[in-house]
Amino acid sequence: MTTVADAIDGYIQRHGPQAVQRVLAPMLTDERIARIDRVLAARIGSVTVAVENTYDPHNAAATLRTCEALGLQDLHVIEPHGPFSAAKGVVRGAAQWLDLHRWPSVEAAVAALRAGGFRVLATRPDAARSIDDVDVATPLAVLFGNEHDGLSPTALAACDDAIAVPMFGMTESFNLSVTVALVTSRLAARRRAVLGADGDLDDARRAMLRARWFSFGVRGAEQILERGLGT
Ligand SMILES: C[S@@+](CC[C@H](N)C(=O)[O-])C[C@H]1O[C@@H](n2cnc3c(N)ncnc32)[C@H](O)[C@@H]1O
């Protein structure tokens, strides 16, 4: 099934992001455009999250929302046993601002992340290395496990290293989405300090996202593009 988002991406591919932005910009207020530009300037692609086989829609939704709010652009979902579903009320529209990458197996996800230049880190409560000792000089992908069983043995074996968020209480692990928040906020802040900038998307990706984001909230964006650009 082709969604409106697919149709807008089709216009971006066929006509280029600048043409799409030019047609849609008159429908947006200056404040809206400035907000989009501010958020895009702070978008970070070199810290990313992958979740393996989560089953609680509230955790999935909180993970999406946290990643978006912290300025990550990509979320990888490893779903060998069925689709990742996020509770609608909790997502509050966060999902549309992210690029969701779905993987049928952890091997496929890790291979793609490595090919993209990421070091791949597992999270587990009993890992010897603390999150604060992670080298953030290069791009990082962090894997999070299932609410009950944690990461699978396959995932743990596939990763380059394992890290823990230190715990000081009687509880043996954090909730999944809480861990995503703790880990991504710390690693993204440290990575931004290394970059010397809030964001690191290249110009082409930023232009593509800007065009896509212009279409959100414009009623009938697809028809407006058809009138302005043809098919
Ligand atoms: C509820 S925990 C799963 C607990 C599971 N019994 C285990 O030992 O991994 C869900 C996920 O949160 C993450 N997590 C929870 N506490 C953590 C901690 N202290 N350090 C690192 N990751 C943690 C891991 O990704 C884990 O797979």
PDB file of C-alpha atoms and ligand atoms in Angstrom:
ATOM      1  CA  MET A   1       0.000   0.000   0.000  1.00  0.00           C
ATOM      2  CA  THR A   2       1.395   3.421  -0.968  1.00  0.00           C
ATOM      3  CA  THR A   3       1.077   5.984   1.819  1.00  0.00           C
ATOM      4  CA  VAL A   4       1.053   9.784   1.523  1.00  0.00           C
ATOM      5  CA  ALA A   5       4.610   9.763   2.937  1.00  0.00           C
ATOM      6  CA  ASP A   6       5.716   7.382   0.136  1.00  0.00           C
ATOM      7  CA  ALA A   7       4.083   9.657  -2.427  1.00  0.00           C
ATOM      8  CA  ILE A   8       5.897  12.727  -1.051  1.00  0.00           C
ATOM      9  CA  ASP A   9       9.201  10.828  -1.076  1.00  0.00           C
ATOM     10  CA  GLY A  10       8.449   9.927  -4.701  1.00  0.00           C
ATOM     11  CA  TYR A  11       8.137  13.644  -5.571  1.00  0.00           C
ATOM     12  CA  ILE A  12      11.425  14.334  -3.779  1.00  0.00           C
ATOM     13  CA  GLN A  13      13.170  11.606  -5.761  1.00  0.00           C
ATOM     14  CA  ARG A  14      11.729  12.615  -9.127  1.00  0.00           C
ATOM     15  CA  HIS A  15      11.936  16.406  -8.831  1.00  0.00           C
ATOM     16  CA  GLY A  16      14.619  16.972  -6.189  1.00  0.00           C
ATOM     17  CA  PRO A  17      14.185  18.331  -2.641  1.00  0.00           C
ATOM     18  CA  GLN A  18      14.609  21.989  -3.616  1.00  0.00           C
ATOM     19  CA  ALA A  19      11.679  21.864  -6.053  1.00  0.00           C
ATOM     20  CA  VAL A  20       9.438  20.247  -3.420  1.00  0.00           C
ATOM     21  CA  GLN A  21      10.495  22.824  -0.811  1.00  0.00           C
ATOM     22  CA  ARG A  22       9.802  25.683  -3.266  1.00  0.00           C
ATOM     23  CA  VAL A  23       6.243  24.495  -3.929  1.00  0.00           C
ATOM     24  CA  LEU A  24       5.366  23.806  -0.286  1.00  0.00           C
ATOM     25  CA  ALA A  25       7.116  26.755   1.410  1.00  0.00           C
ATOM     26  CA  PRO A  26       4.275  29.252   0.720  1.00  0.00           C
ATOM     27  CA  MET A  27       1.935  27.009   2.772  1.00  0.00           C
ATOM     28  CA  LEU A  28       4.157  27.272   5.868  1.00  0.00           C
ATOM     29  CA  THR A  29       4.655  30.133   8.303  1.00  0.00           C
ATOM     30  CA  ASP A  30       8.135  31.612   8.741  1.00  0.00           C
ATOM     31  CA  GLU A  31       8.093  30.301  12.318  1.00  0.00           C
ATOM     32  CA  ARG A  32       7.368  26.767  11.133  1.00  0.00           C
ATOM     33  CA  ILE A  33      10.215  26.874   8.608  1.00  0.00           C
ATOM     34  CA  ALA A  34      12.598  28.303  11.216  1.00  0.00           C
ATOM     35  CA  ARG A  35      11.626  25.529  13.653  1.00  0.00           C
ATOM     36  CA  ILE A  36      12.199  22.833  11.021  1.00  0.00           C
ATOM     37  CA  ASP A  37      15.593  24.332  10.198  1.00  0.00           C
ATOM     38  CA  ARG A  38      16.580  24.513  13.868  1.00  0.00           C
ATOM     39  CA  VAL A  39      15.661  20.884  14.481  1.00  0.00           C
ATOM     40  CA  LEU A  40      17.377  19.715  11.288  1.00  0.00           C
ATOM     41  CA  ALA A  41      20.574  21.557  12.223  1.00  0.00           C
ATOM     42  CA  ALA A  42      20.658  19.554  15.470  1.00  0.00           C
ATOM     43  CA  ARG A  43      19.874  16.166  13.890  1.00  0.00           C
ATOM     44  CA  ILE A  44      22.520  13.551  14.559  1.00  0.00           C
ATOM     45  CA  GLY A  45      23.060  10.487  12.393  1.00  0.00           C
ATOM     46  CA  SER A  46      26.238   9.157  13.951  1.00  0.00           C
ATOM     47  CA  VAL A  47      24.568   7.861  17.105  1.00  0.00           C
ATOM     48  CA  THR A  48      21.821   5.374  16.419  1.00  0.00           C
ATOM     49  CA  VAL A  49      19.669   2.910  18.315  1.00  0.00           C
ATOM     50  CA  ALA A  50      18.573  -0.623  17.452  1.00  0.00           C
ATOM     51  CA  VAL A  51      15.988  -2.533  19.465  1.00  0.00           C
ATOM     52  CA  GLU A  52      15.684  -6.298  19.234  1.00  0.00           C
ATOM     53  CA  ASN A  53      12.370  -8.053  19.532  1.00  0.00           C
ATOM     54  CA  THR A  54      10.542  -5.681  21.897  1.00  0.00           C
ATOM     55  CA  TYR A  55       6.981  -6.707  22.695  1.00  0.00           C
ATOM     56  CA  ASP A  56       5.543  -3.893  24.811  1.00  0.00           C
ATOM     57  CA  PRO A  57       4.003  -1.176  22.572  1.00  0.00           C
ATOM     58  CA  HIS A  58       4.473   1.414  25.327  1.00  0.00           C
ATOM     59  CA  ASN A  59       8.194   0.725  25.468  1.00  0.00           C
ATOM     60  CA  ALA A  60       8.395   0.862  21.687  1.00  0.00           C
ATOM     61  CA  ALA A  61       6.530   4.175  21.644  1.00  0.00           C
ATOM     62  CA  ALA A  62       8.628   5.673  24.436  1.00  0.00           C
ATOM     63  CA  THR A  63      11.789   4.593  22.592  1.00  0.00           C
ATOM     64  CA  LEU A  64      10.657   6.317  19.385  1.00  0.00           C
ATOM     65  CA  ARG A  65       9.691   9.461  21.197  1.00  0.00           C
ATOM     66  CA  THR A  66      12.921   9.634  23.191  1.00  0.00           C
ATOM     67  CA  CYS A  67      15.135   9.090  20.140  1.00  0.00           C
ATOM     68  CA  GLU A  68      13.277  11.794  18.217  1.00  0.00           C
ATOM     69  CA  ALA A  69      13.333  14.258  21.102  1.00  0.00           C
ATOM     70  CA  LEU A  70      17.078  13.762  21.606  1.00  0.00           C
ATOM     71  CA  GLY A  71      17.660  14.563  17.938  1.00  0.00           C
ATOM     72  CA  LEU A  72      18.555  11.119  16.579  1.00  0.00           C
ATOM     73  CA  GLN A  73      17.418  10.533  13.003  1.00  0.00           C
ATOM     74  CA  ASP A  74      17.496   6.738  12.638  1.00  0.00           C
ATOM     75  CA  LEU A  75      15.930   3.959  14.645  1.00  0.00           C
ATOM     76  CA  HIS A  76      16.597   0.327  13.749  1.00  0.00           C
ATOM     77  CA  VAL A  77      14.087  -2.317  14.645  1.00  0.00           C
ATOM     78  CA  ILE A  78      15.005  -5.994  14.640  1.00  0.00           C
ATOM     79  CA  GLU A  79      11.754  -7.913  14.485  1.00  0.00           C
ATOM     80  CA  PRO A  80      12.310 -11.628  13.845  1.00  0.00           C
ATOM     81  CA  HIS A  81       9.008 -12.562  15.519  1.00  0.00           C
ATOM     82  CA  GLY A  82       6.642  -9.923  14.182  1.00  0.00           C
ATOM     83  CA  PRO A  83       6.345  -6.200  13.629  1.00  0.00           C
ATOM     84  CA  PHE A  84       7.384  -3.604  16.201  1.00  0.00           C
ATOM     85  CA  SER A  85       4.186  -1.856  17.194  1.00  0.00           C
ATOM     86  CA  ALA A  86       4.164   1.377  19.114  1.00  0.00           C
ATOM     87  CA  ALA A  87       1.258   2.614  21.256  1.00  0.00           C
ATOM     88  CA  LYS A  88      -0.341   5.466  19.326  1.00  0.00           C
ATOM     89  CA  GLY A  89      -1.079   7.819  22.226  1.00  0.00           C
ATOM     90  CA  VAL A  90       2.491   7.672  23.457  1.00  0.00           C
ATOM     91  CA  VAL A  91       4.191   8.291  20.125  1.00  0.00           C
ATOM     92  CA  ARG A  92       2.379  11.613  19.600  1.00  0.00           C
ATOM     93  CA  GLY A  93       3.556  11.942  16.020  1.00  0.00           C
ATOM     94  CA  ALA A  94       7.220  11.330  16.876  1.00  0.00           C
ATOM     95  CA  ALA A  95       7.550   8.478  14.401  1.00  0.00           C
ATOM     96  CA  GLN A  96       7.077  10.579  11.268  1.00  0.00           C
ATOM     97  CA  TRP A  97      10.209  12.626  12.043  1.00  0.00           C
ATOM     98  CA  LEU A  98      12.417   9.542  12.254  1.00  0.00           C
ATOM     99  CA  ASP A  99      13.696   7.089   9.662  1.00  0.00           C
ATOM    100  CA  LEU A 100      12.639   3.653  10.847  1.00  0.00           C
ATOM    101  CA  HIS A 101      14.750   0.777   9.483  1.00  0.00           C
ATOM    102  CA  ARG A 102      13.225  -2.678   9.848  1.00  0.00           C
ATOM    103  CA  TRP A 103      15.407  -5.802   9.914  1.00  0.00           C
ATOM    104  CA  PRO A 104      14.324  -9.440   9.873  1.00  0.00           C
ATOM    105  CA  SER A 105      17.400 -10.594  11.795  1.00  0.00           C
ATOM    106  CA  VAL A 106      20.070  -9.201  14.057  1.00  0.00           C
ATOM    107  CA  GLU A 107      22.767 -10.423  11.647  1.00  0.00           C
ATOM    108  CA  ALA A 108      21.292  -8.311   8.838  1.00  0.00           C
ATOM    109  CA  ALA A 109      21.009  -5.243  11.062  1.00  0.00           C
ATOM    110  CA  VAL A 110      24.551  -5.491  12.426  1.00  0.00           C
ATOM    111  CA  ALA A 111      26.046  -6.131   8.973  1.00  0.00           C
ATOM    112  CA  ALA A 112      24.282  -3.045   7.565  1.00  0.00           C
ATOM    113  CA  LEU A 113      25.327  -0.877  10.502  1.00  0.00           C
ATOM    114  CA  ARG A 114      28.969  -1.982  10.211  1.00  0.00           C
ATOM    115  CA  ALA A 115      28.897  -1.364   6.467  1.00  0.00           C
ATOM    116  CA  GLY A 116      27.618   2.139   7.298  1.00  0.00           C
ATOM    117  CA  GLY A 117      30.685   2.789   9.460  1.00  0.00           C
ATOM    118  CA  PHE A 118      29.133   2.181  12.889  1.00  0.00           C
ATOM    119  CA  ARG A 119      30.744   0.437  15.826  1.00  0.00           C
ATOM    120  CA  VAL A 120      28.014  -1.760  17.274  1.00  0.00           C
ATOM    121  CA  LEU A 121      27.568  -1.951  21.039  1.00  0.00           C
ATOM    122  CA  ALA A 122      25.324  -4.245  23.043  1.00  0.00           C
ATOM    123  CA  THR A 123      23.714  -3.050  26.261  1.00  0.00           C
ATOM    124  CA  ARG A 124      23.405  -5.418  29.200  1.00  0.00           C
ATOM    125  CA  PRO A 125      23.162  -4.723  32.902  1.00  0.00           C
ATOM    126  CA  ASP A 126      26.108  -6.969  33.767  1.00  0.00           C
ATOM    127  CA  ALA A 127      28.554  -5.686  31.128  1.00  0.00           C
ATOM    128  CA  ALA A 128      32.021  -4.908  32.451  1.00  0.00           C
ATOM    129  CA  ARG A 129      32.394  -1.628  30.525  1.00  0.00           C
ATOM    130  CA  SER A 130      30.485   1.425  31.745  1.00  0.00           C
ATOM    131  CA  ILE A 131      28.717   3.690  29.286  1.00  0.00           C
ATOM    132  CA  ASP A 132      30.984   6.522  30.456  1.00  0.00           C
ATOM    133  CA  ASP A 133      34.075   4.668  29.165  1.00  0.00           C
ATOM    134  CA  VAL A 134      32.777   4.312  25.602  1.00  0.00           C
ATOM    135  CA  ASP A 135      34.944   5.936  22.948  1.00  0.00           C
ATOM    136  CA  VAL A 136      32.693   8.342  21.028  1.00  0.00           C
ATOM    137  CA  ALA A 137      35.255   9.411  18.424  1.00  0.00           C
ATOM    138  CA  THR A 138      33.501   7.383  15.699  1.00  0.00           C
ATOM    139  CA  PRO A 139      29.834   6.604  14.866  1.00  0.00           C
ATOM    140  CA  LEU A 140      28.044   4.361  17.355  1.00  0.00           C
ATOM    141  CA  ALA A 141      25.062   2.049  17.093  1.00  0.00           C
ATOM    142  CA  VAL A 142      23.671   0.777  20.386  1.00  0.00           C
ATOM    143  CA  LEU A 143      21.530  -2.360  20.615  1.00  0.00           C
ATOM    144  CA  PHE A 144      18.835  -2.815  23.263  1.00  0.00           C
ATOM    145  CA  GLY A 145      17.167  -6.074  24.161  1.00  0.00           C
ATOM    146  CA  ASN A 146      13.804  -7.512  24.909  1.00  0.00           C
ATOM    147  CA  GLU A 147      11.998  -6.563  28.136  1.00  0.00           C
ATOM    148  CA  HIS A 148      12.273 -10.084  29.623  1.00  0.00           C
ATOM    149  CA  ASP A 149      15.272 -11.800  28.145  1.00  0.00           C
ATOM    150  CA  GLY A 150      17.506  -8.907  27.155  1.00  0.00           C
ATOM    151  CA  LEU A 151      19.536  -9.205  23.952  1.00  0.00           C
ATOM    152  CA  SER A 152      19.681 -12.612  22.318  1.00  0.00           C
ATOM    153  CA  PRO A 153      22.942 -14.606  22.404  1.00  0.00           C
ATOM    154  CA  THR A 154      23.189 -14.011  18.642  1.00  0.00           C
ATOM    155  CA  ALA A 155      22.996 -10.249  19.151  1.00  0.00           C
ATOM    156  CA  LEU A 156      25.544 -10.282  21.967  1.00  0.00           C
ATOM    157  CA  ALA A 157      27.954 -12.330  19.833  1.00  0.00           C
ATOM    158  CA  ALA A 158      27.500 -10.035  16.826  1.00  0.00           C
ATOM    159  CA  CYS A 159      28.368  -6.802  18.681  1.00  0.00           C
ATOM    160  CA  ASP A 160      31.845  -5.288  19.018  1.00  0.00           C
ATOM    161  CA  ASP A 161      31.533  -4.670  22.752  1.00  0.00           C
ATOM    162  CA  ALA A 162      28.971  -4.562  25.564  1.00  0.00           C
ATOM    163  CA  ILE A 163      28.240  -1.632  27.845  1.00  0.00           C
ATOM    164  CA  ALA A 164      26.277  -1.107  31.051  1.00  0.00           C
ATOM    165  CA  VAL A 165      24.610   1.830  32.702  1.00  0.00           C
ATOM    166  CA  PRO A 166      25.901   1.535  36.260  1.00  0.00           C
ATOM    167  CA  MET A 167      23.223   0.658  38.812  1.00  0.00           C
ATOM    168  CA  PHE A 168      23.383   1.218  42.563  1.00  0.00           C
ATOM    169  CA  GLY A 169      20.076  -0.133  43.830  1.00  0.00           C
ATOM    170  CA  MET A 170      18.608  -3.552  44.527  1.00  0.00           C
ATOM    171  CA  THR A 171      16.894  -3.698  41.112  1.00  0.00           C
ATOM    172  CA  GLU A 172      18.729  -5.788  38.533  1.00  0.00           C
ATOM    173  CA  SER A 173      17.950  -3.837  35.386  1.00  0.00           C
ATOM    174  CA  PHE A 174      16.323  -0.645  34.162  1.00  0.00           C
ATOM    175  CA  ASN A 175      13.183  -0.631  32.085  1.00  0.00           C
ATOM    176  CA  LEU A 176      14.033  -0.832  28.360  1.00  0.00           C
ATOM    177  CA  SER A 177      12.873   2.641  27.328  1.00  0.00           C
ATOM    178  CA  VAL A 178      14.453   4.184  30.413  1.00  0.00           C
ATOM    179  CA  THR A 179      17.770   2.628  29.380  1.00  0.00           C
ATOM    180  CA  VAL A 180      17.376   3.976  25.850  1.00  0.00           C
ATOM    181  CA  ALA A 181      16.916   7.458  27.346  1.00  0.00           C
ATOM    182  CA  LEU A 182      19.873   7.183  29.724  1.00  0.00           C
ATOM    183  CA  VAL A 183      22.230   5.778  27.090  1.00  0.00           C
ATOM    184  CA  THR A 184      21.269   7.975  24.150  1.00  0.00           C
ATOM    185  CA  SER A 185      21.210  11.203  26.128  1.00  0.00           C
ATOM    186  CA  ARG A 186      24.715  10.553  27.462  1.00  0.00           C
ATOM    187  CA  LEU A 187      26.260   9.228  24.257  1.00  0.00           C
ATOM    188  CA  ALA A 188      24.648  11.840  22.015  1.00  0.00           C
ATOM    189  CA  ALA A 189      25.823  14.652  24.312  1.00  0.00           C
ATOM    190  CA  ARG A 190      29.385  13.300  24.286  1.00  0.00           C
ATOM    191  CA  ARG A 191      29.324  12.745  20.523  1.00  0.00           C
ATOM    192  CA  ARG A 192      28.043  16.308  19.954  1.00  0.00           C
ATOM    193  CA  ALA A 193      30.929  17.610  22.064  1.00  0.00           C
ATOM    194  CA  VAL A 194      33.399  15.685  19.870  1.00  0.00           C
ATOM    195  CA  LEU A 195      31.730  16.934  16.679  1.00  0.00           C
ATOM    196  CA  GLY A 196      31.715  20.508  17.985  1.00  0.00           C
ATOM    197  CA  ALA A 197      28.171  20.811  16.623  1.00  0.00           C
ATOM    198  CA  ASP A 198      24.686  19.679  17.556  1.00  0.00           C
ATOM    199  CA  GLY A 199      24.020  17.973  14.219  1.00  0.00           C
ATOM    200  CA  ASP A 200      25.979  16.035  11.633  1.00  0.00           C
ATOM    201  CA  LEU A 201      23.672  15.157   8.737  1.00  0.00           C
ATOM    202  CA  ASP A 202      25.171  15.908   5.331  1.00  0.00           C
ATOM    203  CA  ASP A 203      23.613  18.573   3.118  1.00  0.00           C
ATOM    204  CA  ALA A 204      21.861  16.095   0.796  1.00  0.00           C
ATOM    205  CA  ARG A 205      20.131  14.266   3.629  1.00  0.00           C
ATOM    206  CA  ARG A 206      19.164  17.500   5.342  1.00  0.00           C
ATOM    207  CA  ALA A 207      17.647  18.824   2.100  1.00  0.00           C
ATOM    208  CA  MET A 208      15.675  15.605   1.590  1.00  0.00           C
ATOM    209  CA  LEU A 209      14.329  15.685   5.156  1.00  0.00           C
ATOM    210  CA  ARG A 210      13.518  19.397   4.891  1.00  0.00           C
ATOM    211  CA  ALA A 211      11.381  18.704   1.836  1.00  0.00           C
ATOM    212  CA  ARG A 212       9.671  15.770   3.546  1.00  0.00           C
ATOM    213  CA  TRP A 213       9.075  17.741   6.751  1.00  0.00           C
ATOM    214  CA  PHE A 214       7.627  20.675   4.811  1.00  0.00           C
ATOM    215  CA  SER A 215       4.867  18.327   3.666  1.00  0.00           C
ATOM    216  CA  PHE A 216       3.808  17.404   7.220  1.00  0.00           C
ATOM    217  CA  GLY A 217       0.939  19.569   8.337  1.00  0.00           C
ATOM    218  CA  VAL A 218       0.220  20.837   4.803  1.00  0.00           C
ATOM    219  CA  ARG A 219      -3.245  19.576   4.004  1.00  0.00           C
ATOM    220  CA  GLY A 220      -3.355  18.074   0.515  1.00  0.00           C
ATOM    221  CA  ALA A 221       0.447  18.285   0.063  1.00  0.00           C
ATOM    222  CA  GLU A 222       0.365  15.540  -2.556  1.00  0.00           C
ATOM    223  CA  GLN A 223      -2.204  17.392  -4.698  1.00  0.00           C
ATOM    224  CA  ILE A 224      -0.350  20.693  -4.267  1.00  0.00           C
ATOM    225  CA  LEU A 225       2.837  19.025  -5.503  1.00  0.00           C
ATOM    226  CA  GLU A 226       0.997  17.491  -8.432  1.00  0.00           C
ATOM    227  CA  ARG A 227      -0.326  20.920  -9.433  1.00  0.00           C
ATOM    228  CA  GLY A 228       3.102  22.546  -8.955  1.00  0.00           C
ATOM    229  CA  LEU A 229       5.343  19.885 -10.422  1.00  0.00           C
ATOM    230  CA  GLY A 230       3.245  17.453 -12.416  1.00  0.00           C
ATOM    231  CA  THR A 231       3.475  13.776 -11.526  1.00  0.00           C
TER     232      THR A 231
HETATM  233  C1  LIG B   1      14.483  -5.017  31.277  1.00  0.00           C
HETATM  234  S1  LIG B   1      16.031  -5.147  30.508  1.00  0.00           S
HETATM  235  C2  LIG B   1      16.222  -6.883  30.265  1.00  0.00           C
HETATM  236  C3  LIG B   1      16.755  -7.556  31.446  1.00  0.00           C
HETATM  237  C4  LIG B   1      17.356  -8.883  31.120  1.00  0.00           C
HETATM  238  N1  LIG B   1      17.039  -9.779  32.186  1.00  0.00           N
HETATM  239  C5  LIG B   1      18.859  -8.748  30.914  1.00  0.00           C
HETATM  240  O1  LIG B   1      19.608  -9.249  31.743  1.00  0.00           O
HETATM  241  O2  LIG B   1      19.297  -8.140  29.938  1.00  0.00           O
HETATM  242  C6  LIG B   1      15.732  -4.660  28.838  1.00  0.00           C
HETATM  243  C7  LIG B   1      16.931  -4.058  28.166  1.00  0.00           C
HETATM  244  O3  LIG B   1      17.275  -2.840  28.801  1.00  0.00           O
HETATM  245  C8  LIG B   1      18.681  -2.641  28.699  1.00  0.00           C
HETATM  246  N2  LIG B   1      19.200  -2.461  30.078  1.00  0.00           N
HETATM  247  C9  LIG B   1      18.498  -2.478  31.220  1.00  0.00           C
HETATM  248  N3  LIG B   1      19.269  -2.165  32.261  1.00  0.00           N
HETATM  249  C10 LIG B   1      20.507  -1.933  31.765  1.00  0.00           C
HETATM  250  C11 LIG B   1      21.747  -1.534  32.343  1.00  0.00           C
HETATM  251  N4  LIG B   1      21.891  -1.312  33.639  1.00  0.00           N
HETATM  252  N5  LIG B   1      22.811  -1.378  31.515  1.00  0.00           N
HETATM  253  C12 LIG B   1      22.696  -1.600  30.198  1.00  0.00           C
HETATM  254  N6  LIG B   1      21.544  -1.959  29.600  1.00  0.00           N
HETATM  255  C13 LIG B   1      20.462  -2.131  30.378  1.00  0.00           C
HETATM  256  C14 LIG B   1      19.250  -3.807  27.953  1.00  0.00           C
HETATM  257  O4  LIG B   1      19.288  -3.470  26.581  1.00  0.00           O
HETATM  258  C15 LIG B   1      18.207  -4.877  28.185  1.00  0.00           C
HETATM  259  O5  LIG B   1      18.238  -5.830  27.155  1.00  0.00           O
END
